[in-house]
């Protein structure tokens, strides 16, 4: 490994202890190589602490080698920005990471990716929206990127795993402190179905100020970011703003006007985010025609199935009792017909009822 990479690792190890100084340093247009070329007295002007300067200026190679060795012992790979597996889109963002830590299959970092973010309080409405939309996205080999948090993030990863797709989790700390610990089972599933990445040194403990930094990686990895249920003051809206700054598309699923979890998503739509109702709304932006969805006119339907479709609307959820009363059939006959339409991907089951898929 050349000296440049040792300096990049050592710089990252140092600046995490002085985040305000790092920000001031980067905003001045300087980078890691400037840090090691500058006199200490000049570095102190940016706010770097003397004790850290003494430690890293002289012993940066030793510190970097110790980090590299620790990564190898824990099955973590360090991928630098000049590596073929370093995500191309991530290279384009403002202040891109010099390298990322990867745990799992680094091949998951290639190809089309969709960032999915949302509330940790994700509701049945949000989960059902994901179940309706993401399977077709995953079928088209688009990797799902999210932050492994409870709620919408976790559900996005779970659907990707269930559908046999790839998913990437972006951690808000070092890879030896995966967060949240309560999602340990899911995190193991993400490693098997893709990978977990971070730009933070291995031992970094997740802290509040690291989450927005992490969110810029979610947006930076992805061609577009889908926001599903978010309040006005939320990390999801920060991610959406970062996506816009990085010239990424922003999608949002509209929500009920009386739900606090819809205030953020509905606001994004007002501000110009693309309203998402079905998977094809997203796939169109990727230039993909969904091969799984056939027009209803191309699917053979029985007369009874056609009667059900005549009774059901795209934006309405109708109960089983409604169909039983309208068709004059038994409950078992009606359920059989409805489930047949679900399997044909024409109708979806939602909130105890059924709705036509547009």
XYZ file of N, CA and C in Angstrom, residues 29-253:
675
model
N -11.109 24.146 1.270
C -10.618 23.576 0.014
C -9.437 22.644 0.181
N -9.077 22.354 1.424
C -7.920 21.501 1.680
C -8.333 20.044 1.862
N -7.382 19.146 1.659
C -7.620 17.713 1.776
C -6.512 17.059 2.598
N -6.584 15.744 2.705
C -5.673 15.006 3.587
C -4.203 15.320 3.334
N -3.794 15.420 2.060
C -2.377 15.644 1.755
C -1.924 17.029 2.217
N -2.863 18.003 2.242
C -2.523 19.320 2.772
C -2.272 19.241 4.271
N -3.065 18.403 4.935
C -2.926 18.254 6.387
C -1.515 17.810 6.746
N -1.015 16.806 6.035
C 0.306 16.281 6.380
C 1.449 17.172 5.898
N 1.142 18.122 5.025
C 2.178 19.039 4.527
C 2.252 20.329 5.342
N 1.203 20.629 6.113
C 1.132 21.898 6.835
C 1.828 21.836 8.194
N 2.292 22.989 8.637
C 2.885 23.112 9.963
C 1.797 23.019 11.029
N 2.187 22.534 12.204
C 1.213 22.372 13.279
C 0.538 23.690 13.657
N 1.306 24.746 13.709
C 0.731 26.031 14.120
C -0.387 26.473 13.164
N -0.250 26.118 11.892
C -1.291 26.467 10.923
C -2.509 25.561 11.061
N -2.262 24.306 11.400
C -3.374 23.369 11.591
C -4.197 23.734 12.820
N -3.527 24.259 13.837
C -4.232 24.617 15.069
C -5.235 25.746 14.831
N -5.004 26.531 13.795
C -5.932 27.607 13.454
C -7.314 27.050 13.110
N -7.343 25.842 12.537
C -8.616 25.206 12.159
C -9.327 24.586 13.355
N -8.612 24.472 14.480
C -9.232 23.908 15.672
C -8.762 22.504 16.029
N -7.815 21.962 15.279
C -7.293 20.640 15.630
C -6.550 20.706 16.957
N -6.799 19.736 17.813
C -6.200 19.737 19.140
C -4.741 19.308 19.081
N -3.946 19.917 19.916
C -2.504 19.658 19.939
C -2.192 18.189 20.190
N -2.928 17.559 21.115
C -2.641 16.158 21.460
C -2.861 15.239 20.268
N -3.889 15.547 19.465
C -4.148 14.727 18.282
C -3.116 14.983 17.189
N -2.702 16.221 17.054
C -1.690 16.550 16.061
C -0.374 15.850 16.378
N 0.005 15.855 17.636
C 1.250 15.190 18.042
C 1.197 13.698 17.743
N 0.054 13.113 17.972
C -0.097 11.661 17.808
C -0.057 11.241 16.344
N -0.774 11.986 15.508
C -0.951 11.539 14.124
C 0.066 12.101 13.137
N 0.580 13.251 13.390
C 1.543 13.810 12.443
C 2.803 12.953 12.375
N 3.243 12.458 13.503
C 4.472 11.672 13.550
C 4.231 10.189 13.278
N 3.115 9.681 13.769
C 2.890 8.223 13.760
C 1.708 7.808 12.876
N 1.443 8.562 11.824
C 0.252 8.276 11.021
C 0.304 6.899 10.375
N 1.482 6.469 9.946
C 1.578 5.168 9.284
C 1.296 4.038 10.268
N 1.794 4.175 11.469
C 1.543 3.163 12.508
C 0.040 3.084 12.801
N -0.618 4.251 12.933
C -2.052 4.276 13.225
C -2.848 3.639 12.092
N -2.455 3.926 10.845
C -3.153 3.360 9.681
C -2.958 1.851 9.608
N -1.751 1.393 9.853
C -1.482 -0.054 9.806
C -2.278 -0.801 10.861
N -2.420 -0.200 12.040
C -3.201 -0.837 13.114
C -4.668 -0.961 12.693
N -5.205 0.058 12.008
C -6.592 0.028 11.534
C -6.764 -1.027 10.443
N -5.806 -1.118 9.555
C -5.853 -2.115 8.470
C -5.826 -3.529 9.034
N -4.970 -3.740 10.024
C -4.865 -5.065 10.651
C -6.160 -5.430 11.374
N -6.745 -4.471 12.061
C -7.996 -4.722 12.780
C -9.116 -5.069 11.792
N -9.140 -4.375 10.664
C -10.152 -4.649 9.642
C -10.019 -6.080 9.129
N -8.812 -6.482 8.818
C -8.578 -7.831 8.293
C -9.010 -8.895 9.302
N -8.731 -8.680 10.567
C -9.086 -9.652 11.613
C -10.594 -9.793 11.769
N -11.333 -8.752 11.409
C -12.789 -8.757 11.596
C -13.569 -8.946 10.298
N -12.878 -9.382 9.250
C -13.552 -9.656 7.990
C -14.070 -8.420 7.284
N -13.395 -7.303 7.496
C -13.792 -6.035 6.877
C -12.766 -5.662 5.816
N -13.254 -5.269 4.653
C -12.373 -4.845 3.574
C -12.413 -3.328 3.445
N -11.254 -2.742 3.188
C -11.176 -1.304 2.962
C -11.045 -1.075 1.458
N -12.018 -0.367 0.894
C -12.032 -0.123 -0.555
C -11.799 1.362 -0.812
N -10.716 1.673 -1.491
C -10.364 3.058 -1.778
C -11.083 3.544 -3.037
N -11.131 4.861 -3.181
C -11.913 5.458 -4.266
C -11.388 5.108 -5.654
N -10.148 4.627 -5.753
C -9.621 4.234 -7.064
C -9.819 2.749 -7.354
N -10.520 2.059 -6.451
C -10.789 0.626 -6.638
C -11.985 0.446 -7.571
N -11.985 -0.613 -8.365
C -13.078 -0.850 -9.315
C -14.404 -1.094 -8.620
N -14.385 -1.532 -7.376
C -15.627 -1.805 -6.655
C -16.141 -0.592 -5.886
N -15.385 0.488 -5.872
C -15.866 1.705 -5.222
C -16.997 2.272 -6.087
N -18.172 2.541 -5.497
C -19.335 2.967 -6.287
C -19.054 4.244 -7.088
N -19.326 4.179 -8.375
C -19.041 5.299 -9.271
C -19.790 6.566 -8.847
N -21.076 6.425 -8.508
C -21.862 7.597 -8.127
C -21.314 8.267 -6.864
N -20.748 7.464 -5.968
C -20.233 8.011 -4.715
C -19.013 8.898 -4.958
N -18.303 8.620 -6.030
C -17.144 9.454 -6.364
C -17.558 10.872 -6.756
N -18.812 11.032 -7.177
C -19.264 12.306 -7.746
C -19.726 13.324 -6.703
N -19.970 12.885 -5.468
C -20.568 13.797 -4.492
C -19.533 14.789 -3.963
N -20.023 15.859 -3.352
C -19.134 16.816 -2.704
C -18.473 16.137 -1.505
N -17.197 16.302 -1.353
C -16.437 15.700 -0.261
C -16.688 14.194 -0.162
N -16.397 13.448 -1.223
C -16.599 11.991 -1.173
C -15.601 11.353 -0.213
N -15.947 10.209 0.368
C -14.988 9.534 1.245
C -13.776 9.050 0.450
N -12.622 9.081 1.074
C -11.412 8.583 0.409
C -11.472 7.072 0.255
N -12.214 6.443 1.157
C -12.353 4.988 1.144
C -13.581 4.630 1.969
N -14.045 3.395 1.824
C -15.140 2.896 2.654
C -14.774 1.525 3.220
N -15.321 1.245 4.372
C -15.181 -0.074 4.986
C -16.366 -0.922 4.515
N -16.099 -2.165 4.137
C -17.152 -3.034 3.609
C -17.145 -4.377 4.334
N -18.323 -4.788 4.771
C -18.509 -6.096 5.409
C -19.580 -6.837 4.612
N -19.196 -7.942 3.959
C -20.137 -8.674 3.115
C -19.632 -8.730 1.691
N -20.561 -8.809 0.739
C -20.217 -8.940 -0.677
C -20.111 -7.566 -1.332
N -18.894 -7.136 -1.638
C -18.684 -5.811 -2.222
C -19.290 -5.685 -3.623
N -19.601 -6.804 -4.260
C -20.217 -6.751 -5.590
C -21.599 -6.090 -5.539
N -22.201 -6.070 -4.343
C -23.507 -5.435 -4.187
C -23.424 -3.921 -4.406
N -22.215 -3.378 -4.415
C -22.031 -1.942 -4.591
C -22.079 -1.524 -6.058
N -22.090 -2.501 -6.963
C -22.158 -2.187 -8.388
C -23.609 -2.205 -8.864
N -23.859 -1.645 -10.026
C -25.200 -1.679 -10.608
C -26.119 -0.592 -10.079
N -27.368 -0.606 -10.548
C -28.362 0.388 -10.146
C -28.754 0.226 -8.691
N -28.929 1.361 -8.022
C -29.316 1.326 -6.613
C -30.418 2.357 -6.337
N -31.316 1.993 -5.428
C -32.381 2.881 -4.976
C -32.258 3.060 -3.473
N -32.097 4.304 -3.019
C -32.103 4.573 -1.593
C -33.531 4.634 -1.088
N -33.796 4.003 0.047
C -35.135 4.027 0.643
C -35.001 4.471 2.097
N -35.686 5.534 2.455
C -35.615 6.043 3.822
C -37.012 6.385 4.311
N -37.151 6.428 5.629
C -38.461 6.750 6.183
C -38.438 6.704 7.693
N -39.606 6.844 8.266
C -39.728 6.962 9.710
C -39.405 5.664 10.442
N -38.802 5.815 11.620
C -38.589 4.659 12.503
C -39.908 4.173 13.079
N -40.949 5.015 12.976
C -42.271 4.644 13.479
C -43.156 4.074 12.372
N -42.559 3.685 11.257
C -43.305 3.220 10.096
C -44.604 2.504 10.422
N -45.673 2.886 9.747
C -46.999 2.330 10.020
C -47.335 1.219 9.030
N -48.484 0.594 9.241
C -48.969 -0.443 8.330
C -49.105 0.123 6.924
N -49.543 1.375 6.833
C -49.695 2.024 5.528
C -48.354 2.057 4.792
N -47.307 2.486 5.488
C -45.986 2.560 4.868
C -45.438 1.199 4.504
N -45.632 0.231 5.400
C -45.131 -1.126 5.136
C -45.842 -1.735 3.926
N -47.152 -1.529 3.846
C -47.901 -2.071 2.714
C -47.479 -1.419 1.403
N -47.169 -0.134 1.462
C -46.690 0.560 0.265
C -45.375 -0.061 -0.207
N -44.489 -0.352 0.724
C -43.210 -0.976 0.370
C -43.424 -2.375 -0.203
N -44.318 -3.135 0.426
C -44.588 -4.501 -0.065
C -45.176 -4.480 -1.469
N -45.906 -3.438 -1.780
C -46.527 -3.328 -3.087
C -45.531 -2.880 -4.159
N -44.617 -1.990 -3.785
C -43.743 -1.348 -4.767
C -42.380 -2.018 -4.928
N -41.737 -2.393 -3.824
C -40.340 -2.834 -3.913
C -40.100 -4.166 -4.629
N -40.987 -5.172 -4.516
C -40.680 -6.441 -5.189
C -40.374 -6.305 -6.680
N -41.123 -5.478 -7.389
C -40.860 -5.290 -8.823
C -39.538 -4.571 -9.062
N -39.185 -3.661 -8.154
C -37.910 -2.945 -8.249
C -36.757 -3.932 -8.076
N -36.892 -4.794 -7.096
C -35.851 -5.777 -6.794
C -35.739 -6.809 -7.914
N -36.876 -7.189 -8.490
C -36.880 -8.144 -9.602
C -36.031 -7.630 -10.761
N -35.998 -6.317 -10.930
C -35.224 -5.713 -12.020
C -33.766 -5.471 -11.629
N -33.336 -6.151 -10.556
C -31.935 -6.139 -10.115
C -31.449 -4.756 -9.683
N -32.349 -3.993 -9.109
C -31.973 -2.723 -8.491
C -31.723 -2.984 -7.009
N -30.544 -2.624 -6.533
C -30.153 -2.866 -5.142
C -30.804 -1.829 -4.231
N -31.328 -2.289 -3.108
C -31.975 -1.406 -2.135
C -30.945 -0.943 -1.106
N -30.814 0.364 -0.958
C -29.871 0.959 -0.010
C -30.651 1.655 1.095
N -30.307 1.371 2.338
C -30.992 2.034 3.444
C -30.079 2.041 4.668
N -30.623 2.538 5.799
C -29.789 2.774 6.971
C -29.936 1.809 8.124
N -30.662 0.679 7.920
C -30.763 -0.402 8.907
C -31.537 -0.022 10.169
N -32.113 1.183 10.232
C -32.863 1.611 11.411
C -34.181 0.852 11.502
N -34.849 0.990 12.632
C -36.165 0.390 12.795
C -37.153 1.057 11.829
N -38.271 0.419 11.593
C -39.316 1.019 10.776
C -39.104 0.818 9.290
N -39.192 1.899 8.529
C -39.146 1.836 7.062
C -37.818 1.270 6.567
N -36.708 1.693 7.154
C -35.396 1.177 6.734
C -35.358 -0.343 6.838
N -35.718 -0.845 8.010
C -35.660 -2.292 8.257
C -36.575 -3.049 7.302
N -37.789 -2.535 7.082
C -38.723 -3.211 6.192
C -38.178 -3.260 4.765
N -37.516 -2.200 4.332
C -36.937 -2.167 2.981
C -35.890 -3.257 2.819
N -35.011 -3.375 3.800
C -33.994 -4.434 3.757
C -34.639 -5.823 3.776
N -35.657 -5.993 4.629
C -36.320 -7.304 4.755
C -36.958 -7.731 3.442
N -37.598 -6.796 2.764
C -38.238 -7.138 1.492
C -37.185 -7.531 0.463
N -36.069 -6.807 0.438
C -34.993 -7.137 -0.509
C -34.468 -8.543 -0.252
N -34.290 -8.886 1.005
C -33.798 -10.224 1.367
C -34.822 -11.287 0.991
N -36.086 -11.040 1.334
C -37.152 -12.007 1.043
C -37.291 -12.246 -0.453
N -37.125 -11.194 -1.246
C -37.294 -11.298 -2.695
C -36.040 -11.819 -3.403
N -35.018 -12.143 -2.641
C -33.792 -12.671 -3.235
C -32.947 -11.623 -3.936
N -33.133 -10.349 -3.559
C -32.369 -9.268 -4.175
C -31.158 -8.893 -3.356
N -30.502 -7.828 -3.772
C -29.333 -7.332 -3.053
C -29.713 -6.088 -2.264
N -29.056 -5.926 -1.136
C -29.319 -4.756 -0.313
C -28.036 -4.300 0.353
N -27.917 -2.996 0.552
C -26.739 -2.396 1.176
C -27.191 -1.586 2.382
N -26.608 -1.878 3.534
C -26.880 -1.112 4.742
C -25.744 -0.138 4.987
N -26.086 1.114 5.291
C -25.065 2.125 5.565
C -25.115 2.434 7.055
N -24.032 2.115 7.749
C -24.014 2.237 9.206
C -23.671 3.658 9.640
N -24.237 4.062 10.780
C -23.990 5.403 11.315
C -22.819 5.427 12.283
N -22.031 4.367 12.294
C -20.828 4.284 13.111
C -19.848 3.361 12.415
N -18.805 2.958 13.138
C -17.853 2.012 12.565
C -18.454 0.624 12.450
N -17.871 -0.217 11.618
C -18.438 -1.550 11.389
C -18.239 -2.513 12.551
N -17.530 -2.101 13.584
C -17.455 -2.905 14.798
C -18.489 -2.433 15.824
N -19.310 -1.454 15.425
C -20.410 -0.976 16.257
C -21.650 -0.809 15.375
N -22.198 -1.938 14.920
C -23.343 -1.894 14.020
C -24.590 -1.442 14.766
N -25.368 -0.577 14.106
C -26.506 0.062 14.769
C -27.770 -0.077 13.917
N -28.925 -0.333 14.569
C -29.128 -0.545 16.001
C -28.882 -2.006 16.381
N -28.426 -2.232 17.585
C -28.093 -3.588 18.027
C -29.325 -4.488 18.052
N -30.507 -3.888 18.229
C -31.744 -4.672 18.246
C -32.093 -5.280 16.902
N -31.415 -4.822 15.835
C -31.650 -5.373 14.497
C -30.549 -6.351 14.088
N -29.953 -7.003 15.075
C -28.823 -7.896 14.802
C -29.168 -8.981 13.788
N -30.357 -9.581 13.915
C -30.759 -10.625 12.975
C -30.870 -10.097 11.559
N -31.475 -8.934 11.408
C -31.595 -8.306 10.094
C -30.218 -7.955 9.534
N -29.357 -7.432 10.383
C -28.015 -7.036 9.954
C -27.250 -8.243 9.403
N -27.394 -9.388 10.042
C -26.757 -10.609 9.525
C -27.329 -10.978 8.160
N -28.631 -10.774 7.991
C -29.261 -11.060 6.704
C -28.756 -10.129 5.613
N -28.510 -8.867 5.972
C -27.990 -7.906 4.997
C -26.599 -8.319 4.537
N -25.773 -8.777 5.469
C -24.411 -9.228 5.110
C -24.469 -10.369 4.099
N -25.443 -11.262 4.269
C -25.551 -12.418 3.374
C -26.154 -12.045 2.026
N -26.994 -11.007 2.006
C -27.675 -10.630 0.771
C -27.048 -9.415 0.093
N -25.983 -8.923 0.641
C -25.327 -7.741 0.093
C -24.161 -7.362 0.964
N -24.170 -6.152 1.479
C -23.066 -5.736 2.345
C -23.485 -4.567 3.226
N -22.657 -4.314 4.229
C -22.811 -3.159 5.108
C -21.562 -2.316 4.945
N -21.745 -1.004 4.834
C -20.597 -0.138 4.615
C -20.598 1.028 5.605
N -19.451 1.652 5.726
C -19.309 2.862 6.531
C -18.049 3.582 6.089
N -18.027 4.887 6.285
C -16.792 5.633 6.043
C -16.077 5.923 7.359
N -16.701 5.543 8.483
C -16.143 5.861 9.790
C -15.160 4.784 10.249
N -14.114 5.152 10.978
C -13.182 4.169 11.533
C -13.910 3.073 12.302
N -13.310 1.906 12.343
C -13.975 0.690 12.825
C -14.603 0.808 14.209
N -13.933 1.476 15.139
C -14.413 1.521 16.521
C -15.367 2.683 16.800
N -15.720 3.429 15.780
C -16.578 4.604 15.980
C -17.947 4.207 16.516
N -18.342 4.846 17.609
C -19.666 4.603 18.197
C -20.674 5.551 17.537
N -21.829 5.043 17.100
C -22.831 5.926 16.488
C -23.218 7.067 17.423
N -23.159 8.289 16.911
C -23.539 9.472 17.676
C -24.428 10.356 16.791
N -25.263 11.197 17.399
C -26.231 11.966 16.610
C -25.626 12.726 15.434
N -24.465 13.348 15.611
C -23.928 14.169 14.526
C -23.427 13.333 13.357
N -23.291 12.015 13.551
C -22.814 11.150 12.473
C -23.929 10.744 11.507
N -25.181 10.826 11.954
C -26.282 10.352 11.109
C -26.447 11.161 9.821
N -26.409 12.501 9.890
C -26.482 13.248 8.617
C -25.311 12.947 7.687
N -24.126 12.710 8.254
C -22.964 12.353 7.434
C -23.220 11.008 6.761
N -23.786 10.063 7.530
C -24.154 8.753 6.986
C -25.202 8.901 5.884
N -26.171 9.797 6.099
C -27.264 9.959 5.136
C -26.770 10.433 3.775
N -25.690 11.207 3.769
C -25.163 11.668 2.489
C -24.598 10.492 1.684
N -24.166 9.431 2.384
C -23.675 8.230 1.698
C -24.841 7.452 1.098
N -25.952 7.346 1.822
C -27.144 6.681 1.278
C -27.565 7.357 -0.022
N -27.637 8.690 0.009
C -28.026 9.438 -1.187
C -26.951 9.332 -2.272
N -25.688 9.391 -1.857
C -24.599 9.364 -2.824
C -24.466 8.054 -3.567
N -24.803 6.952 -2.912
C -24.729 5.630 -3.543
C -25.805 5.428 -4.604
N -26.919 6.140 -4.459
C -28.144 5.806 -5.175
C -28.413 6.751 -6.341
N -29.037 6.192 -7.370
C -29.490 7.030 -8.485
C -30.661 7.899 -8.052
N -31.460 7.376 -7.132
C -32.625 8.098 -6.631
C -32.892 7.681 -5.193
N -33.626 8.528 -4.476
C -33.996 8.238 -3.088
C -35.512 8.275 -2.963
N -36.072 7.207 -2.415
C -37.516 7.102 -2.177
C -37.787 7.358 -0.694
N -38.641 8.333 -0.404
C -39.002 8.647 0.977
C -40.390 8.093 1.255
N -40.478 7.281 2.295
C -41.736 6.617 2.659
C -42.054 6.945 4.112
N -43.028 7.768 4.351
C -43.443 8.190 5.692
C -42.313 8.940 6.416
N -42.503 10.219 6.564
C -41.515 11.049 7.255
C -42.191 12.292 7.809
N -41.805 12.666 9.003
C -42.294 13.899 9.581
C -41.454 15.064 9.060
N -41.897 16.286 9.318
C -41.205 17.448 8.774
C -39.788 17.572 9.316
N -39.608 17.323 10.587
C -38.267 17.368 11.170
C -37.770 15.931 11.310
N -37.056 15.472 10.313
C -36.626 14.076 10.329
C -35.360 13.895 9.514
N -34.651 12.799 9.812
C -33.458 12.464 9.056
C -33.769 12.152 7.609
N -34.992 11.679 7.352
C -35.379 11.341 5.983
C -35.419 12.581 5.102
N -35.899 13.695 5.646
C -35.924 14.923 4.856
C -34.519 15.488 4.674
N -33.649 15.245 5.651
C -32.243 15.631 5.478
C -31.640 14.838 4.321
N -31.946 13.535 4.278
C -31.447 12.695 3.186
C -31.975 13.188 1.845
N -33.248 13.563 1.809
C -33.844 14.077 0.568
C -33.138 15.355 0.127
N -32.852 16.238 1.074
C -32.150 17.479 0.730
C -30.751 17.177 0.192
N -30.064 16.247 0.833
C -28.734 15.857 0.381
C -28.794 15.245 -1.020
N -29.848 14.480 -1.266
C -30.015 13.874 -2.593
C -30.148 14.950 -3.664
N -30.935 15.983 -3.372
C -31.099 17.088 -4.325
C -29.760 17.774 -4.560
N -29.010 18.014 -3.475
C -27.704 18.670 -3.594
C -26.731 17.838 -4.424
N -26.919 16.515 -4.400
C -26.038 15.625 -5.150
C -26.593 15.282 -6.526
N -27.634 16.028 -6.925
C -28.234 15.849 -8.250
C -28.855 14.465 -8.421
N -29.465 13.966 -7.352
C -30.188 12.700 -7.404
C -31.689 12.975 -7.511
N -32.427 12.003 -8.053
C -33.881 12.112 -8.084
C -34.439 11.849 -6.689
N -35.518 12.537 -6.352
C -36.202 12.302 -5.082
C -37.634 11.875 -5.378
N -38.013 10.717 -4.829
C -39.364 10.183 -4.966
C -40.023 10.187 -3.592
N -41.333 10.302 -3.562
C -42.042 10.244 -2.282
C -43.389 9.578 -2.467
N -43.753 8.761 -1.487
C -45.071 8.119 -1.482
C -46.020 9.013 -0.687
